XYZ file of C-alpha atoms in Angstrom:
350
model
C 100.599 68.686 -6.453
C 103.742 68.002 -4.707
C 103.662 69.748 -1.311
C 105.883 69.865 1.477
C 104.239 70.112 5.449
C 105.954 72.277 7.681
C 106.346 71.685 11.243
C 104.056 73.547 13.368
C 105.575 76.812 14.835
C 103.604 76.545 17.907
C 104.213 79.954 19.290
C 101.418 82.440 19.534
C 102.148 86.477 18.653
C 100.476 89.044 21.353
C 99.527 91.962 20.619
C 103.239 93.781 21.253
C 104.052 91.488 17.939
C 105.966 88.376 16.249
C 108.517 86.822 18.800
C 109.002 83.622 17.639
C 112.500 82.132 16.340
C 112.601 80.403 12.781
C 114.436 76.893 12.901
C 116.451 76.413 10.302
C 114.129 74.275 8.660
C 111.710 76.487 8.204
C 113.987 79.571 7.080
C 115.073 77.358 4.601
C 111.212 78.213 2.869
C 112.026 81.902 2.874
C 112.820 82.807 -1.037
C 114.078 86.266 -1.157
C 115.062 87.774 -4.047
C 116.377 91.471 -5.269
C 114.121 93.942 -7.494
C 115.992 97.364 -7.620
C 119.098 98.786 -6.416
C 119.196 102.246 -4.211
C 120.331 103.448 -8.472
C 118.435 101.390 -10.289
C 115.681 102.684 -8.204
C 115.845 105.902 -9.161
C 115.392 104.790 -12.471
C 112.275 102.793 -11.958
C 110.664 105.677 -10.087
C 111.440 107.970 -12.919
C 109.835 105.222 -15.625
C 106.144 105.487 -13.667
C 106.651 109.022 -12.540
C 107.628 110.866 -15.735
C 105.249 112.644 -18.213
C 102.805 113.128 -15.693
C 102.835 109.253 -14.953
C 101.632 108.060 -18.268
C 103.273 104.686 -17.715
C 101.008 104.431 -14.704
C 98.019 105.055 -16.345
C 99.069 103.312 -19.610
C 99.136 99.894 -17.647
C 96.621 96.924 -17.430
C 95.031 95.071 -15.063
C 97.810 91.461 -15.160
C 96.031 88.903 -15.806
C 97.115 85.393 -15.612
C 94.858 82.491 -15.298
C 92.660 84.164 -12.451
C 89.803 81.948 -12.460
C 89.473 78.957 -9.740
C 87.116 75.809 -9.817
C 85.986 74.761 -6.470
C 83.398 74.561 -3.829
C 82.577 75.558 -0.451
C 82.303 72.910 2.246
C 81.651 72.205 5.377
C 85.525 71.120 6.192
C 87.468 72.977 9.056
C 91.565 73.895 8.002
C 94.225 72.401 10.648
C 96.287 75.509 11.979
C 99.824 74.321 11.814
C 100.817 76.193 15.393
C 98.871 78.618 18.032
C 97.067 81.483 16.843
C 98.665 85.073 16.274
C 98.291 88.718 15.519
C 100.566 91.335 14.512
C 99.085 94.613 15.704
C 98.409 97.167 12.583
C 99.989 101.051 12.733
C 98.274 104.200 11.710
C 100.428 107.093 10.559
C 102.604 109.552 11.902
C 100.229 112.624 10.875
C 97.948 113.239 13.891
C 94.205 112.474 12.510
C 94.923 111.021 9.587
C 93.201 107.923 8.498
C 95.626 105.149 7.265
C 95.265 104.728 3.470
C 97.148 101.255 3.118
C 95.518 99.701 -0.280
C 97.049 100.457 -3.460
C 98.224 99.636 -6.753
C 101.088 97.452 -7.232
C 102.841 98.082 -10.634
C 105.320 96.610 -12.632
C 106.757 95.402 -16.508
C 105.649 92.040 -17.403
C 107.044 89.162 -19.175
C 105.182 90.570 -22.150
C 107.657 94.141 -21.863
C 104.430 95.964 -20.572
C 103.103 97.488 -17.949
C 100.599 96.111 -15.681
C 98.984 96.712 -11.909
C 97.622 93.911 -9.242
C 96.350 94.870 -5.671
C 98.736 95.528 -2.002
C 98.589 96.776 0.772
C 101.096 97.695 3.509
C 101.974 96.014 6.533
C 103.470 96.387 9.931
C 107.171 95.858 9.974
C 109.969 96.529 11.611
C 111.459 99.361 9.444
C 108.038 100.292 7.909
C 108.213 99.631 4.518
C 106.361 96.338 4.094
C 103.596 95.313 1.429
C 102.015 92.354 0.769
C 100.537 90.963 -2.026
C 100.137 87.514 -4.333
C 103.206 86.029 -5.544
C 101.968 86.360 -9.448
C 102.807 90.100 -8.873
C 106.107 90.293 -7.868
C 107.913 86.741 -9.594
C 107.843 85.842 -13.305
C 106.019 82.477 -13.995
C 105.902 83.125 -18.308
C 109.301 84.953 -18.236
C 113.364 83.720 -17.753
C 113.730 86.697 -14.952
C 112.565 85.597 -11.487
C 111.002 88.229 -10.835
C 108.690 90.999 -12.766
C 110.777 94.246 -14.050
C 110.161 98.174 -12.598
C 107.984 96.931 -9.305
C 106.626 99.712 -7.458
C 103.587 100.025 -4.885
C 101.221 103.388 -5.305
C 98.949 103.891 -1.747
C 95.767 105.532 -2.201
C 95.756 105.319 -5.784
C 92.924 106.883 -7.949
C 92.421 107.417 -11.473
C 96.163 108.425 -12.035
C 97.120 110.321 -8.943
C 99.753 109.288 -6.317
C 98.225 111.035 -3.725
C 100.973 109.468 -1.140
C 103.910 108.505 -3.742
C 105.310 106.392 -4.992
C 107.677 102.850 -3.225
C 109.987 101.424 -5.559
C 110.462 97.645 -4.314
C 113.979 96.952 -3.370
C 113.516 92.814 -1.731
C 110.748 90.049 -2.463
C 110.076 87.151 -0.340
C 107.806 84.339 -0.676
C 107.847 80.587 -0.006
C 110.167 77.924 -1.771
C 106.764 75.487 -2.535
C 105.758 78.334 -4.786
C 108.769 79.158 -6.774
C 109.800 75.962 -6.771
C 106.250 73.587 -6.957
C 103.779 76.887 -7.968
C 102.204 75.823 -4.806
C 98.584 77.142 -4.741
C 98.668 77.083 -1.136
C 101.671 79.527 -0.954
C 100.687 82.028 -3.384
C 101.435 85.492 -1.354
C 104.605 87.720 -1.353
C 105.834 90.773 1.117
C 108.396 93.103 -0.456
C 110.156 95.793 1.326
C 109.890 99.270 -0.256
C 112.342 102.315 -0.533
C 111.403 105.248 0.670
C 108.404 106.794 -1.234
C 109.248 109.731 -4.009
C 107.251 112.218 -5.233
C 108.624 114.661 -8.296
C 109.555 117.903 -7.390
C 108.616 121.253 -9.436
C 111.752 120.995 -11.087
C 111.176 117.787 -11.862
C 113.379 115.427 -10.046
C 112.138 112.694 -7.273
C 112.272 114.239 -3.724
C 112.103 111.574 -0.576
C 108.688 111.237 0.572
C 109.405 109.409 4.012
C 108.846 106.077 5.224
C 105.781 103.757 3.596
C 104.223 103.276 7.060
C 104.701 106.584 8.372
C 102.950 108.001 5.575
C 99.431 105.492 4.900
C 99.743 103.263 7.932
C 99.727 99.420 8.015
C 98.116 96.321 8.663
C 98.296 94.295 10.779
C 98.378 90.606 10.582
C 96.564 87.317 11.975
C 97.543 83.704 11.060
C 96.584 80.321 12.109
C 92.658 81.619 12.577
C 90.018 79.055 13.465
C 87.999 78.746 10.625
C 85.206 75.673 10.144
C 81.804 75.627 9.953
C 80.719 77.244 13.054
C 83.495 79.871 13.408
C 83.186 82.148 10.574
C 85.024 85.268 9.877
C 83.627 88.349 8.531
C 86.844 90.307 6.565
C 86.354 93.475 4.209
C 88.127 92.942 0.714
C 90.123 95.887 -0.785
C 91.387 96.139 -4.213
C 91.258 97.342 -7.850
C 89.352 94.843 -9.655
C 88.478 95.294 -13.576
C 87.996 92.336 -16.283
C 85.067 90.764 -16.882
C 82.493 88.441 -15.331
C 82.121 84.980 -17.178
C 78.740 86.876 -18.559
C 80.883 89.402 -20.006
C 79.865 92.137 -17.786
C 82.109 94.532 -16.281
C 80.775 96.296 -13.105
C 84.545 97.633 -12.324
C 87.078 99.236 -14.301
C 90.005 99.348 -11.853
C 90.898 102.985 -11.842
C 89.860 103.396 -7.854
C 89.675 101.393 -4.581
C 86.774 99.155 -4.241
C 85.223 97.167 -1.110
C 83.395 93.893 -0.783
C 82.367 92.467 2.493
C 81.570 88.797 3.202
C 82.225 85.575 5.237
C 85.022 83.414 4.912
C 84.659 79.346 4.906
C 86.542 76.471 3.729
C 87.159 75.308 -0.173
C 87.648 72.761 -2.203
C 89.690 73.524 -5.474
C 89.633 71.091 -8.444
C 91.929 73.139 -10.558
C 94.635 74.633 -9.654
C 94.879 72.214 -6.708
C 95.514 73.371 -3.041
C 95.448 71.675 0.741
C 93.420 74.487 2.393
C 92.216 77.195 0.617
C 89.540 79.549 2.032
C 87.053 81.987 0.155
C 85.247 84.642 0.774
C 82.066 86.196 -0.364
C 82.989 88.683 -2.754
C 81.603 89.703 -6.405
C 85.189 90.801 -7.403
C 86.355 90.319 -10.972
C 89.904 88.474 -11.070
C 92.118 91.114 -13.572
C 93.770 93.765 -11.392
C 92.124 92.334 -7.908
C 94.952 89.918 -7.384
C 96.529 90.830 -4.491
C 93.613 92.370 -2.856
C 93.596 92.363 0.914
C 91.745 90.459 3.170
C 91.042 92.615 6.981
C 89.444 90.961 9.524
C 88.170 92.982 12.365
C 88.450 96.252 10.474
C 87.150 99.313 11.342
C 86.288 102.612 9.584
C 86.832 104.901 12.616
C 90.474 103.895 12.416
C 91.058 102.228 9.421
C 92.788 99.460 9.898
C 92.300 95.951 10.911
C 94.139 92.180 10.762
C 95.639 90.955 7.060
C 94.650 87.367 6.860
C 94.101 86.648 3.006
C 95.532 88.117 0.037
C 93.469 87.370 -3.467
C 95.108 84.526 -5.475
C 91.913 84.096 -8.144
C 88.363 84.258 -8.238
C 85.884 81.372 -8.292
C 81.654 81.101 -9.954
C 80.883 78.811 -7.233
C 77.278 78.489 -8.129
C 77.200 78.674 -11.728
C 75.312 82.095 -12.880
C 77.907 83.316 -14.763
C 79.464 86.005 -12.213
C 82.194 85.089 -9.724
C 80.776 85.080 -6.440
C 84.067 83.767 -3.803
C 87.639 85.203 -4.088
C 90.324 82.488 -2.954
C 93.315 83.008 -0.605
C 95.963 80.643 0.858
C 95.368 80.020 4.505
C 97.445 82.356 6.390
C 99.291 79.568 8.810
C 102.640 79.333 10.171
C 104.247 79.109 7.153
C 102.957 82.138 5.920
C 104.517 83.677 9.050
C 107.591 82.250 8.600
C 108.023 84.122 5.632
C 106.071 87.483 6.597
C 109.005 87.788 9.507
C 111.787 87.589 7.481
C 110.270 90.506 5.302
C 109.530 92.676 8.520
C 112.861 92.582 9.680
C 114.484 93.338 6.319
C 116.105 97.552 5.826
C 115.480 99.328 2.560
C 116.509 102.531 3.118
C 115.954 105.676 0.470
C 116.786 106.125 -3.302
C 117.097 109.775 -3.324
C 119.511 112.394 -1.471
C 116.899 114.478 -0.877
């Protein structure tokens, strides 16, 4: 796998958030690209949004080579710069608890509709989700990036309890458009404006992502080896089945796993520093799932610092046992600040 090393940040992030300063080497790795226009969003809304959002619950659980073949070891990853957090938000409505996971939809190669995992994230103009790169850019398709991409928080058998974000900007990291870099497999895009349809029928502004659900926050360049472990809570919408063929989820609400991270070895696809976690997810739909470390229920938020990339049997019983995320470093960062300081604005007048 060809793979390019970036230099080492070396600047931590406090608690009052990201101040480093990108050289231009390394904002050379940011890969933005567009997804809808303020009118063109409009139109995307109205695709998942009309007939009682049949396209929304017409859509399956994407599913691209999900499964990983590796091991855990004993190894330690090599932080490329100082450890740093990103603090997380709650919303703007006193005693409500943040409801950041969600579905992330959008049109396929295939001209049909599917869903992976997000969640939102702190950012500047709160509008910020992350999730993996195979849900927001086209790797069977000509188009660089999926069609009709929008992010539903709180999702649940059909409803939009919270609305719905169109996604106006991707950005991930040049190895992965460019190489399909394993180890770079994560994308932030900045969301309108959330919509919900009026009585009448048209799409009313539902205010800021952030304000609404909350975000996460974000840690990168963790120790992790094998006597500092981290314990991080998985959320997503898994579905699919196990290599046994059975199928404990279905996809249609939130689920939770909670296990220790550690150190892998991947044989296929191969990656520098991939770490898993103890999880029983399936692999169709939980792409993109969040990883929180140092989460808590009382408040509901916590630290992102994984995103689901595939799913891995690491022992062999038939059921997948370890989801897989890149290694949130300074690269990762590098990209995850240019997001956060990127405007989206609304798609409605109202």
């Amino acid at each position: 796998m060809i793979r390019r090393r970036l230099l080492a940040l070396g600047v931590g992030v406090g608690l009052l958030g990201a101040t480093a300063v990108a050289t231009p080497a390394q904002a050379a790795d940011v890969v933005s690209a567009p997804l809808a226009s303020m009118a063109g969003g409009q139109q995307v809304a109205t695709f998942w949004l009309a007939d009682g959002g049949a396209n929304l619950k017409s859509a399956t659980p994407y599913a691209p080579p999900a499964e990983i073949h590796g091991e855990r070891t004993s190894d330690a990853v090599v932080p490329s710069g100082k450890p740093g957090l990103v603090v997380p938000v709650p919303p703007e409505a006193e005693g409500q608890l943040p409801q950041t996971s969600g579905k992330v939809f959008f049109v396929g190669a295939d001209g049909q509709p599917h869903w992976c995992s997000g969640t939102a994230v702190q950012s500047a103009y709160r509008n910020l989700v992350a999730t993996d790169a195979h849900c927001v850019y086209d790797m069977e398709g000509a188009s660089a990036t999926v069609d009709k991409w929008a992010f539903v928080p709180g999702y649940s058998e059909g409803a939009t309890p919270f609305g719905l974000y169109v996604g106006k900007q991707a950005f991930t990291h040049y190895d992965f458009t460019t190489y399909r870099d394993q180890d770079r497999d994560f994308a932030f895009v900045n969301v309108y404006y959330g919509v919900v349809p009026s009585a009448s029928g048209a799409l009313t502004s539902n205010g800021r992502l952030a304000d609404i659900v909350g975000a996460q926050g974000l840690a990168f360049n963790q120790t992790i080896d094998q006597t500092t472990t981290t314990a991080v809570d998985v959320f997503g919408y898994p579905a699919g089945p196990h290599p046994d063929g059975t199928r404990p989820y279905t996809g249609a609400t939130l689920e939770r796993s909670t296990g220790q991270t550690f150190v892998m070895r991947l044989s296929d696809p191969p990656a520098d520093q991939p770490v898993g976690v103890d999880s029983p997810f399936t692999g169709e739909g939980s792409l993109g799932s969040s990883w929180l470390q140092s989460y808590r229920d009382d408040q509901g938020l916590g630290y992102l610092n994984g995103i689901t990339t595939g799913v891995s049997d690491t022992d062999g019983d038939g059921r997948y046992d370890t989801g897989v995320s890149p290694y949130f470093d300074s690269g990762l960062f590098t990209i995850y600040r240019a997001a956060a300081a990127t405007w989206s604005g609304r798609i409605t007048i109202t």
